[in-house]
Coordinates of C-alpha atoms (C1' of nucleotides) in Angstrom, one line a residue:
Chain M
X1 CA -5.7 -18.8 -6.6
X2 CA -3.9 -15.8 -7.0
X3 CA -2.7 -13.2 -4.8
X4 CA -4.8 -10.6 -6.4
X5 CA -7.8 -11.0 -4.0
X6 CA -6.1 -11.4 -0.9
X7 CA -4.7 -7.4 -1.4
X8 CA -7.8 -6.2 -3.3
X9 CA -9.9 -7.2 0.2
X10 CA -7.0 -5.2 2.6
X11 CA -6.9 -2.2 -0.1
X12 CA -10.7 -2.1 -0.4
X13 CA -10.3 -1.5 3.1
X14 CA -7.4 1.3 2.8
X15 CA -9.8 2.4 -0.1
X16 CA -12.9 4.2 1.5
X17 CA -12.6 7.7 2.5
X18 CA -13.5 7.6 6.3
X19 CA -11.3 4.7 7.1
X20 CA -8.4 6.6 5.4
X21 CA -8.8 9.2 7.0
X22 CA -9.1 7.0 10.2
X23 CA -5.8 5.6 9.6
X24 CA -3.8 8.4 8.4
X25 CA -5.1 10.2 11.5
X26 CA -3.2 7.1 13.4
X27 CA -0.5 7.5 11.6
X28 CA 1.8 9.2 14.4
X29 CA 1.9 5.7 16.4
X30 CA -1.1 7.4 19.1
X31 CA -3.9 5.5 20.3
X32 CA -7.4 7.4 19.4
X33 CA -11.0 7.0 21.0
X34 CA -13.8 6.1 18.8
X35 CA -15.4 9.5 19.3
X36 CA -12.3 11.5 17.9
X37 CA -11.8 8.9 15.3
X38 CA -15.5 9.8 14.2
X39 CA -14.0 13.3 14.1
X40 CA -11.0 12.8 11.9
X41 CA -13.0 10.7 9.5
X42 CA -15.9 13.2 8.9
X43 CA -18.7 10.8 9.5
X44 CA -21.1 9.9 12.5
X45 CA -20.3 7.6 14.9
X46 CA -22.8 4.7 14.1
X47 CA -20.6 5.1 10.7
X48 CA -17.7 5.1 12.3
X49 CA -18.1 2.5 14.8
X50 CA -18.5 0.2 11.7
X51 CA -16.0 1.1 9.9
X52 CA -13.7 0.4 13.0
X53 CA -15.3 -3.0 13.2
X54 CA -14.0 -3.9 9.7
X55 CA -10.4 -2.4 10.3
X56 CA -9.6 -4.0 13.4
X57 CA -11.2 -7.7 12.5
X58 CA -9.3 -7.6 9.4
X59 CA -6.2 -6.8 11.6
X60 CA -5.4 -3.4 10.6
X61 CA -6.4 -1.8 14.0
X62 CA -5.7 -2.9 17.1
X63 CA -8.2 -1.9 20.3
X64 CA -8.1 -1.7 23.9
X65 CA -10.7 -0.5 26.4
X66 CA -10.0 1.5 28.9
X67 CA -13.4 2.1 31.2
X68 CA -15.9 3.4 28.7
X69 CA -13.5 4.2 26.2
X70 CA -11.8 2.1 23.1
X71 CA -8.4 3.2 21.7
X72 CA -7.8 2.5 18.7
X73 CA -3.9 2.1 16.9
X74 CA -2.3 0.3 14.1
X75 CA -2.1 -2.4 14.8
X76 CA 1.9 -3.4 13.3
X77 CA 4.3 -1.4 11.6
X78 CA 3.6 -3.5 8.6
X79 CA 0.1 -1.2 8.5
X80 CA 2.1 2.3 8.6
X81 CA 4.3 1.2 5.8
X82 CA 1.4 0.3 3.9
X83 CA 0.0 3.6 3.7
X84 CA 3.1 5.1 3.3
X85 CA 3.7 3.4 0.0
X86 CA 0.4 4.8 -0.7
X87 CA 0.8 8.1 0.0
X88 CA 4.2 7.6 -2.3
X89 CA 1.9 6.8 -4.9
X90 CA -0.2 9.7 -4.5
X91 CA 2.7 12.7 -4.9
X92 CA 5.3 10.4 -7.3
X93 CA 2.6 9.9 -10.1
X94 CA 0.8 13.3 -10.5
X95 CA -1.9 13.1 -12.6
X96 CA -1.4 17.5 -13.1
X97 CA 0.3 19.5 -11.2
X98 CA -1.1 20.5 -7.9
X99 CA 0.8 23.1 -6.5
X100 CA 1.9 22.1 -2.6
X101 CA -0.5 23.7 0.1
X102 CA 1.1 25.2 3.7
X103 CA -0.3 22.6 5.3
X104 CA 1.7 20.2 2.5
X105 CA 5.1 22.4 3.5
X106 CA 4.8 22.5 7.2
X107 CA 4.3 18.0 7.1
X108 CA 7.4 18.1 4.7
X109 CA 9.5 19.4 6.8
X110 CA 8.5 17.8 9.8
X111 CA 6.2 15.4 11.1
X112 CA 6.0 11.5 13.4
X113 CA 5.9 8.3 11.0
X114 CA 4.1 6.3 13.3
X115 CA 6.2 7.1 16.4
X116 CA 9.7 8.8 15.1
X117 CA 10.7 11.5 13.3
X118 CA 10.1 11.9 9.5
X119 CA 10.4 14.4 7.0
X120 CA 13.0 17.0 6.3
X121 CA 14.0 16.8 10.1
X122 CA 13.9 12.4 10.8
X123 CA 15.9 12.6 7.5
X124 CA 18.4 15.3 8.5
X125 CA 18.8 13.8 11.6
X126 CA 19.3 10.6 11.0
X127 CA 22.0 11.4 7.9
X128 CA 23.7 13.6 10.9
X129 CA 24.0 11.1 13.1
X130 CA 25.7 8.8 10.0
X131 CA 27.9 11.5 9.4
X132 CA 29.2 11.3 12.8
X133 CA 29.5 7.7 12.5
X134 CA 26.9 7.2 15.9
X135 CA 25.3 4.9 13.6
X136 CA 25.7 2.8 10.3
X137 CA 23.6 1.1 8.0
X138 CA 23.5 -2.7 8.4
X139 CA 21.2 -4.5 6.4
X140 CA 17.3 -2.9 6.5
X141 CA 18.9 -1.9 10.3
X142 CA 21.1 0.5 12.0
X143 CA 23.8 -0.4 14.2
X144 CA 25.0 1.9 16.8
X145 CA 28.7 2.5 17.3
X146 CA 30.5 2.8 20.2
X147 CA 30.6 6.9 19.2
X148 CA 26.8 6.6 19.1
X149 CA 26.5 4.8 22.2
X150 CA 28.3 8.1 24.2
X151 CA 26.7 10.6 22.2
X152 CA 23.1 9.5 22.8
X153 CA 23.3 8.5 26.4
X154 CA 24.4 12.0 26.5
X155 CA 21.5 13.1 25.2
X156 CA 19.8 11.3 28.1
X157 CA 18.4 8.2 26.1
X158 CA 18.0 5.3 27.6
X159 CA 19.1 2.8 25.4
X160 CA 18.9 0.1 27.4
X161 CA 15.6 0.4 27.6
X162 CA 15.1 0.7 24.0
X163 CA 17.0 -1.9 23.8
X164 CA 14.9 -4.5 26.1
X165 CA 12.0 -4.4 24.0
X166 CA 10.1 -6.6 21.9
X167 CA 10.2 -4.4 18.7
X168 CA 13.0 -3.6 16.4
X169 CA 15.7 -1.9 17.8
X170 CA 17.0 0.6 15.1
X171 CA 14.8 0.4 11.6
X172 CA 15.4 2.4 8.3
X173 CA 11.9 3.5 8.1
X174 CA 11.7 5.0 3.9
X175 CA 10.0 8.6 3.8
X176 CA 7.7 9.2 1.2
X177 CA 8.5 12.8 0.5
X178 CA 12.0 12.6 0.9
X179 CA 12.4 9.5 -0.5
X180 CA 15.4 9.0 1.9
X181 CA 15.7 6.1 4.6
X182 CA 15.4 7.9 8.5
X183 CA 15.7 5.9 11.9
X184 CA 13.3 4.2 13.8
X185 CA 12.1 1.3 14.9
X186 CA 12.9 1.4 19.1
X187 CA 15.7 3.9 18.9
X188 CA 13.8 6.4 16.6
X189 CA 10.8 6.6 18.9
X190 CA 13.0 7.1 21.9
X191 CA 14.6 10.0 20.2
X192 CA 11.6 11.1 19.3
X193 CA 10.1 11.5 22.7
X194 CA 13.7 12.7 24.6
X195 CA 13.0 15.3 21.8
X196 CA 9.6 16.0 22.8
X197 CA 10.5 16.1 26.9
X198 CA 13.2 18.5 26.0
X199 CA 11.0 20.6 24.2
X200 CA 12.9 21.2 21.1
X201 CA 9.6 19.5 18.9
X202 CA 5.8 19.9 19.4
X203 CA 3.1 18.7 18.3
X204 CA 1.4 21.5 15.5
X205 CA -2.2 21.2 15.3
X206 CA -3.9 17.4 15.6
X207 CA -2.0 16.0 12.6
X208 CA 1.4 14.7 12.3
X209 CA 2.9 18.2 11.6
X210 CA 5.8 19.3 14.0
X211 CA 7.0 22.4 15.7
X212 CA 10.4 22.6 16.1
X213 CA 11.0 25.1 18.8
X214 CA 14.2 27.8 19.0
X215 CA 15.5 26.1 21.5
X216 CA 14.8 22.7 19.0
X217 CA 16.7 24.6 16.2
X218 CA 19.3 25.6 18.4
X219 CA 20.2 22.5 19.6
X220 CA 20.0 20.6 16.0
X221 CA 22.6 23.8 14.8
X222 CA 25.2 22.9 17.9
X223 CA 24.5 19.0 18.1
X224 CA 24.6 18.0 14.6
X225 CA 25.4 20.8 12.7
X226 CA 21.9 20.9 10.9
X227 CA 20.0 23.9 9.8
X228 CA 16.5 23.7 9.0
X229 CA 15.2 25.9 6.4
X230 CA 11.3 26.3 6.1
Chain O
X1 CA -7.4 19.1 3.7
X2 CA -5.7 15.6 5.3
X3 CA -4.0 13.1 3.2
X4 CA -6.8 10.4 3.8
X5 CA -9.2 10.8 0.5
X6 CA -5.6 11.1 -1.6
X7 CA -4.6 7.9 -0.6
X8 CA -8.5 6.3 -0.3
X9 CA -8.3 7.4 -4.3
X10 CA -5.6 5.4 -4.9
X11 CA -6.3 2.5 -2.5
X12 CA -9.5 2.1 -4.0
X13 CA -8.0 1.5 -7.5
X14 CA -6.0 -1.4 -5.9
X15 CA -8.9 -2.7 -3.8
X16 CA -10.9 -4.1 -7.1
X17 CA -10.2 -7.5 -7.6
X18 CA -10.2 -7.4 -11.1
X19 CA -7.5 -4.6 -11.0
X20 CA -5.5 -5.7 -8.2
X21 CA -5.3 -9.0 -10.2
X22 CA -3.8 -7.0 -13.1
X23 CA -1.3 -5.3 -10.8
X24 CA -0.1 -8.6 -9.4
X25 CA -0.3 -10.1 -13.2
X26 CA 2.2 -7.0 -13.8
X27 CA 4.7 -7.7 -10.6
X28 CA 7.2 -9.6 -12.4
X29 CA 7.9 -6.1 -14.5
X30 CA 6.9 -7.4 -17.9
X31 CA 4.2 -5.3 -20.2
X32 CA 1.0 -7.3 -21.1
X33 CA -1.0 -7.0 -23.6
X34 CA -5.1 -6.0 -22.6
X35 CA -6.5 -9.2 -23.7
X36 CA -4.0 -11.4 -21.8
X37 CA -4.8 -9.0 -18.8
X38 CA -8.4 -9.3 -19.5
X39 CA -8.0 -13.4 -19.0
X40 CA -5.6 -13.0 -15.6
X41 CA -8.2 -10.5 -14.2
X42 CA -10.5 -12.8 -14.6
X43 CA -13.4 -10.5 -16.7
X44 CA -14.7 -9.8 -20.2
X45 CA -12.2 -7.3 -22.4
X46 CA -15.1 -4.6 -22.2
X47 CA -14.4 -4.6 -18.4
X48 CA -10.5 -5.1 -18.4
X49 CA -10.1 -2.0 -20.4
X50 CA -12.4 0.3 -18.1
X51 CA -10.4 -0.8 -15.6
X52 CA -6.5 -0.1 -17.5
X53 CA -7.9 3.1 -18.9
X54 CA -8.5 4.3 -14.5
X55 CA -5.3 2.7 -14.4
X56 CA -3.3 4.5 -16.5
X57 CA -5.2 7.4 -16.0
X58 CA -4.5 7.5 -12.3
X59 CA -0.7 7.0 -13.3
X60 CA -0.5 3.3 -11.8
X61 CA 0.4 1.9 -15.1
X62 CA 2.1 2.8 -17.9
X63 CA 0.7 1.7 -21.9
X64 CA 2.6 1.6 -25.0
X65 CA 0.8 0.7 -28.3
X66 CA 2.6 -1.5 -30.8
X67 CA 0.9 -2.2 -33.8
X68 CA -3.2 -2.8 -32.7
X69 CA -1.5 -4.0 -29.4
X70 CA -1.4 -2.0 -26.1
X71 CA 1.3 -2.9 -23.4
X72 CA 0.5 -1.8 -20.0
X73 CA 3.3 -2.5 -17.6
X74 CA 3.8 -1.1 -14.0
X75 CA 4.5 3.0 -14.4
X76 CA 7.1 3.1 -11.6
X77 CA 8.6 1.0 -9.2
X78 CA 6.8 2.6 -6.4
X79 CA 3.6 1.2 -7.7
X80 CA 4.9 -2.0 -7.3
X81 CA 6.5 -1.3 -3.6
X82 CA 2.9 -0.2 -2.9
X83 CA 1.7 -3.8 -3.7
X84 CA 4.3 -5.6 -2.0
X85 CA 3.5 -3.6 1.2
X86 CA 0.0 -4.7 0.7
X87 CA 0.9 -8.2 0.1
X88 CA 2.7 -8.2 3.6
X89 CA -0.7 -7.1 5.1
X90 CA -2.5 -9.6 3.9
X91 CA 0.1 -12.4 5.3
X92 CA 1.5 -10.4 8.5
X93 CA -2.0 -10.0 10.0
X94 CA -3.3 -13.3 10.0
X95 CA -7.4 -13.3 11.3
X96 CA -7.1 -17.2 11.5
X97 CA -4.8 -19.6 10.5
X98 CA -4.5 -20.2 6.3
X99 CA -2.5 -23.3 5.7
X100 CA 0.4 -22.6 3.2
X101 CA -0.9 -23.8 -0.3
X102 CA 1.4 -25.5 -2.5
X103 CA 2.2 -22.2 -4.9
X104 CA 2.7 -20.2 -1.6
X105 CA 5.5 -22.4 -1.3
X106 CA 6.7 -22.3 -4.1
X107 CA 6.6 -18.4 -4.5
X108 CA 8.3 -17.6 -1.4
X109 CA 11.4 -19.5 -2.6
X110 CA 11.9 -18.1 -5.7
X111 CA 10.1 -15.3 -7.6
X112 CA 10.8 -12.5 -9.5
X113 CA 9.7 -8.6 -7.6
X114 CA 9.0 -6.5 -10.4
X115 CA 12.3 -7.7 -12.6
X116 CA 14.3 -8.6 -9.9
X117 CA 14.9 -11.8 -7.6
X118 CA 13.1 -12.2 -4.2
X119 CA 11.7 -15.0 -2.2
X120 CA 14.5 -17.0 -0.2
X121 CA 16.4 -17.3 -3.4
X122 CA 16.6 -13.3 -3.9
X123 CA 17.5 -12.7 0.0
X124 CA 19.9 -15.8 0.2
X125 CA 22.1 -14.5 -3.1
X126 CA 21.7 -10.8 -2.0
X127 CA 23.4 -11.8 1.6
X128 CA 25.5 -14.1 0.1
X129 CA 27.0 -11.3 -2.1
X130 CA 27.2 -9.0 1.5
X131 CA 28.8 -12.1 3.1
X132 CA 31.6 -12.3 0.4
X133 CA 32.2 -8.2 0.6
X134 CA 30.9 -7.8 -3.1
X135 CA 28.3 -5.2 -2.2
X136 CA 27.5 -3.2 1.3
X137 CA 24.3 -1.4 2.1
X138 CA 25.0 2.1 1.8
X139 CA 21.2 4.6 2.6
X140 CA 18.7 2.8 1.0
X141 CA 21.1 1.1 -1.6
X142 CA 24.0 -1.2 -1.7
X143 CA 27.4 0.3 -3.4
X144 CA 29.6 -2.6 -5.3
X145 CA 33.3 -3.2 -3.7
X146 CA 36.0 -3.4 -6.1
X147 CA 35.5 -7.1 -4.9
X148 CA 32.3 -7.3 -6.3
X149 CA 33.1 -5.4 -9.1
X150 CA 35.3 -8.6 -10.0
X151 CA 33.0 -11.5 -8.8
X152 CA 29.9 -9.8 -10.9
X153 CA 32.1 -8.8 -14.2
X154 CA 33.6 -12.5 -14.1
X155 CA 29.8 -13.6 -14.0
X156 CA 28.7 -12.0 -17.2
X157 CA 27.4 -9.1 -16.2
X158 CA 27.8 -6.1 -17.9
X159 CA 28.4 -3.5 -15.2
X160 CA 28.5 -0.4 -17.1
X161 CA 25.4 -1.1 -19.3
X162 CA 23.6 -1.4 -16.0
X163 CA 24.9 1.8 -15.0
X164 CA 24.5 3.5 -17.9
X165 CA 20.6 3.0 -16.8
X166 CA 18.2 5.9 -15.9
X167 CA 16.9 3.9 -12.9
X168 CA 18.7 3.5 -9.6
X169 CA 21.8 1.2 -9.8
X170 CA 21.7 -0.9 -6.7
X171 CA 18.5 -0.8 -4.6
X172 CA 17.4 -2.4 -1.2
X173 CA 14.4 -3.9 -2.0
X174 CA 12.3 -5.5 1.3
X175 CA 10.6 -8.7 0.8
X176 CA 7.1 -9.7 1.7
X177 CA 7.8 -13.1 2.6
X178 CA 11.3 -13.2 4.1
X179 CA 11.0 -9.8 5.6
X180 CA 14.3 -8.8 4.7
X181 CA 15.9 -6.7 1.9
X182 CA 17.0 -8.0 -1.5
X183 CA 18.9 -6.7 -4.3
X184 CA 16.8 -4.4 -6.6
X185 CA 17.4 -1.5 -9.2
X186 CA 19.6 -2.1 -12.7
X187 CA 21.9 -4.7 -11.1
X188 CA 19.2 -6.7 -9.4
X189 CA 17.5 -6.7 -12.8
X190 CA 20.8 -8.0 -14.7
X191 CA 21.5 -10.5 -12.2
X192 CA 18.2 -12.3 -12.8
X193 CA 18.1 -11.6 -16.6
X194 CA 21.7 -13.3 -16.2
X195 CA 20.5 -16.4 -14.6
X196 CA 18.1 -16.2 -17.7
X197 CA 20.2 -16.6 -19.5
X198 CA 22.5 -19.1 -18.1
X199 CA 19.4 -21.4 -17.6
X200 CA 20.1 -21.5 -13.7
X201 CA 16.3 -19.8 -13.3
X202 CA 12.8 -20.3 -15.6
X203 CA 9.7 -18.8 -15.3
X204 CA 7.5 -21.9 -13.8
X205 CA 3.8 -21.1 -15.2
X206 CA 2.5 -17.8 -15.9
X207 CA 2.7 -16.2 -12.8
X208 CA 5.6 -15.1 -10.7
X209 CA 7.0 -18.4 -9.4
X210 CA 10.5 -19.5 -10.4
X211 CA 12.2 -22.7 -11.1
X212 CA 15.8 -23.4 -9.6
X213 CA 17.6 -25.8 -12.5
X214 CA 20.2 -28.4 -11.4
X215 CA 22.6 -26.7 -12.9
X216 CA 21.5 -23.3 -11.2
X217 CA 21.1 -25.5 -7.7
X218 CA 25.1 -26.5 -8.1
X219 CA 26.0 -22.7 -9.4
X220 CA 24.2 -21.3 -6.0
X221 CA 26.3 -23.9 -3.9
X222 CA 29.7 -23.6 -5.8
X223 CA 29.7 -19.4 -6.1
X224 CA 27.7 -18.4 -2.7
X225 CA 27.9 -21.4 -0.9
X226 CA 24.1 -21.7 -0.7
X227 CA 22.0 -24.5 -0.5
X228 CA 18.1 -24.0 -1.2
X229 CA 16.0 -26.0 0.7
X230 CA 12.7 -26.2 -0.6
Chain C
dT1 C1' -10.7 -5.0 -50.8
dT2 C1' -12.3 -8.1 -47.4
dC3 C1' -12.1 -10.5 -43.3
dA4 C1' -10.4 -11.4 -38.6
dT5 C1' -8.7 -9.8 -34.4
dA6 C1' -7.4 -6.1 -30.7
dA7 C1' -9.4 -2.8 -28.2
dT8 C1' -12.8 0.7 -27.0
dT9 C1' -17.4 3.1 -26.3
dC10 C1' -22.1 3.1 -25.0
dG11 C1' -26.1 1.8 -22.5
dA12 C1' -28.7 -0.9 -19.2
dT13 C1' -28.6 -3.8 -15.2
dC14 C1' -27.7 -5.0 -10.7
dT15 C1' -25.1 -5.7 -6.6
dT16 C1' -22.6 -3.7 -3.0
dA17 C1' -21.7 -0.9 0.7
dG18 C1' -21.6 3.6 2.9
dC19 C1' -24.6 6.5 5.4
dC20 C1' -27.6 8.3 9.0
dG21 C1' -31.9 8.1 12.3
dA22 C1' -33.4 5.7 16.1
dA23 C1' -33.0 2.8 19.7
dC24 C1' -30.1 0.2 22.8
dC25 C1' -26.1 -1.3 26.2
dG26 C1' -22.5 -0.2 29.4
dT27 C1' -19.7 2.9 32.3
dC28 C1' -19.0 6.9 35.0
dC29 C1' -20.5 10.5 38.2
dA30 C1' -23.6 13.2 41.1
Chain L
dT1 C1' -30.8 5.8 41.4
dG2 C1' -31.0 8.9 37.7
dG3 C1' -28.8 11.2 34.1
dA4 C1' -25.0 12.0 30.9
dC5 C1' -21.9 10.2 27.7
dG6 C1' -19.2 6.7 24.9
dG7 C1' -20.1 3.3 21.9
dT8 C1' -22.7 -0.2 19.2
dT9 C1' -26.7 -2.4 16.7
dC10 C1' -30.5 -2.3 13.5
dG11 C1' -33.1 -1.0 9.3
dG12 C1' -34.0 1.4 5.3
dC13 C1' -32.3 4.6 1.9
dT14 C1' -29.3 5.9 -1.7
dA15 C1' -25.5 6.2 -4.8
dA16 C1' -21.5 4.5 -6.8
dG17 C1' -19.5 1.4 -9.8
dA18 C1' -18.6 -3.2 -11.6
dT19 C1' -20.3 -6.0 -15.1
dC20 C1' -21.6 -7.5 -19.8
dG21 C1' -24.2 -7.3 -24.5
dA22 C1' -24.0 -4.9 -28.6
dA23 C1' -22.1 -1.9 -31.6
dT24 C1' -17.8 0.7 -33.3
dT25 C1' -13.0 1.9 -34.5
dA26 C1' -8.4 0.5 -35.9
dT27 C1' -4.8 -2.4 -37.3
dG28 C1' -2.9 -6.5 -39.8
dA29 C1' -3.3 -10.3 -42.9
dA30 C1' -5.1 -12.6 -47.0

DNA sequence: TTCATAATTCGATCTTAGCCGAACCGTCCA
DNA sequence: TGGACGGTTCGGCTAAGATCGAATTATGAA
């Protein structure tokens, strides 16, 4: 009768150590085989393939096989925000004190929420580009201004393109350890990959931890007028 | 090393139906006493108060003893955000086709989200207010035009009391069902307590639903021009 | 003081579900 | 066609934890 069951069955799910780990290692928006999934969650395959089983037929994952492979991805938005809120949970109500590992500093600062930026940088970023009024809050959304429009075709962003797909076009996405709204939705992940094909940001490790490159800092110093610190 | 067990810890505290039923018992931002959460989760007092006592422990909820009572109410409002973005999982990723029950009616029109409005009553006022300039979405919050300022004071709402709060003033606050933000934080919570007050809004049973009076039906139509359809 | 009620602790039971070994299906490549 | 590899299915083991009965502590009321 109540709703109570209906979100203990998804966060039962959520709950078990290999599929977390299975989902946060989705977290960045990539598709994953079941093989490196098995990785990332620390148990055998057989295991694995079970617990992917579960997560996609209650919706969570969604699969697609290419030859003899299955990639795996969230399946909506709606799943990233989910464990999002949860990792909120985990830093905003410390039971003690756990002092915050490199590891902890370097996905602070910067990292992919699903498929745009997050962290120190999505947030910087985004609050630059407000600044500049190239975009303004409207609603959960962004709107881009006429301003924006120049400044991030310049960039070399096809926003027409962005623009043409099915998804949101410009999302405030909340970040869990800044607390702060950044952009994405369509928009965000463009930026996100320009920023990648330029090479100012890199992937760091397997995770969701970013590099941002000299050349990267350099252009967020003369473009926006942001300094990074570690 | 990854995120996954953290947030598999505190997943697995939600995914127990008797203690997700006592977070959803504690949505509408009141504090319970253990016994009357021992009858909404649906198991013996022995069990309910294993299950507050991870609860609390684990920071989720917050207790306060009065006399031989204990209140446990929601710790933060991130706890409850958490939920919501559960909630939305369990209706945005359908596995087959559940026919809308009566009280799922009923709760998305009008409920209260934590001690706020949502539902189509909490979105409708909150873009009525947008509509007539009273408040614009500023980051993740909404600021009050001098506009506003008026409209709300004239109301019976005490502004500066609201401000005077710890808690954030004016918060955007997304809604399961509607998919679309609300207004949360100190003045979201007056607003409601207001229509309290005014007997516009009642608590309909013991849950989060809410009943829209005739007189609150012809206040929502004369002041924001909005009719409710059920 | 005495009794009733709120709430917790302890101990025992029992179900659930994660896990891996082994075997099995399908695709790719030589 | 045979072998390698990605992925799944099956079966049995095991451990974690949810549950309640019974007893215990604490507060409030008579």
């Amino acid at each position: 009768m109540n709703a109570g069951p209906h979100i203990a069955e998804v966060a039962a799910l959520i709950g078990d150590p290999a599929r977390a780990n299975i989902l946060t290692a989705l977290m960045d928006g990539r598709a994953l085989t079941a093989t490196e999934l098995s990785y990332r969650a620390g148990v055998s395959p057989q295991t694995t393939s079970g617990h992917l089983a579960k997560l996609t037929e209650s919706g969570l994952l969604a699969v697609e096989s290419q030859g003899r492979h299955r990639y795996f991805r969230l399946a909506t938005p709606a799943v990233a925000q989910a464990v999002e809120a949860l990792m909120m949970l985990t830093t905003h109500t410390p039971p003690r004190y756990r002092p915050p590992s490199r590891e902890d500093q370097a996905i602070r600062l910067a990292r992919t929420c699903y498929d745009h930026l997050a962290g120190k940088l999505g947030v910087a970023v985004t609050e630059a580009l407000l600044d500049r009024a190239c975009i303004e809050p409207v609603g959960r959304d962004y709107r881009v201004t006429a301003t924006g429009d120049a400044f991030l075709r310049d960039l070399g962003i096809d926003l027409d393109k962005a623009k043409r797909q099915r998804r949101a076009f410009a999302r405030q996405c909340l970040d869990w350890s800044e607390r702060r709204p950044h952009l994405a939705g369509a928009l965000g992940a463009a930026l996100a990959t320009r920023g990648f094909e330029l090479g100012w940001i890199s992937r760091a490790g397997d995770g969701r931890a970013l590099q941002v490159s000299a050349a990267g800092h350099k252009a967020l110093n003369d473009l926006f007028g942001v300094a990074l610190s570690g």
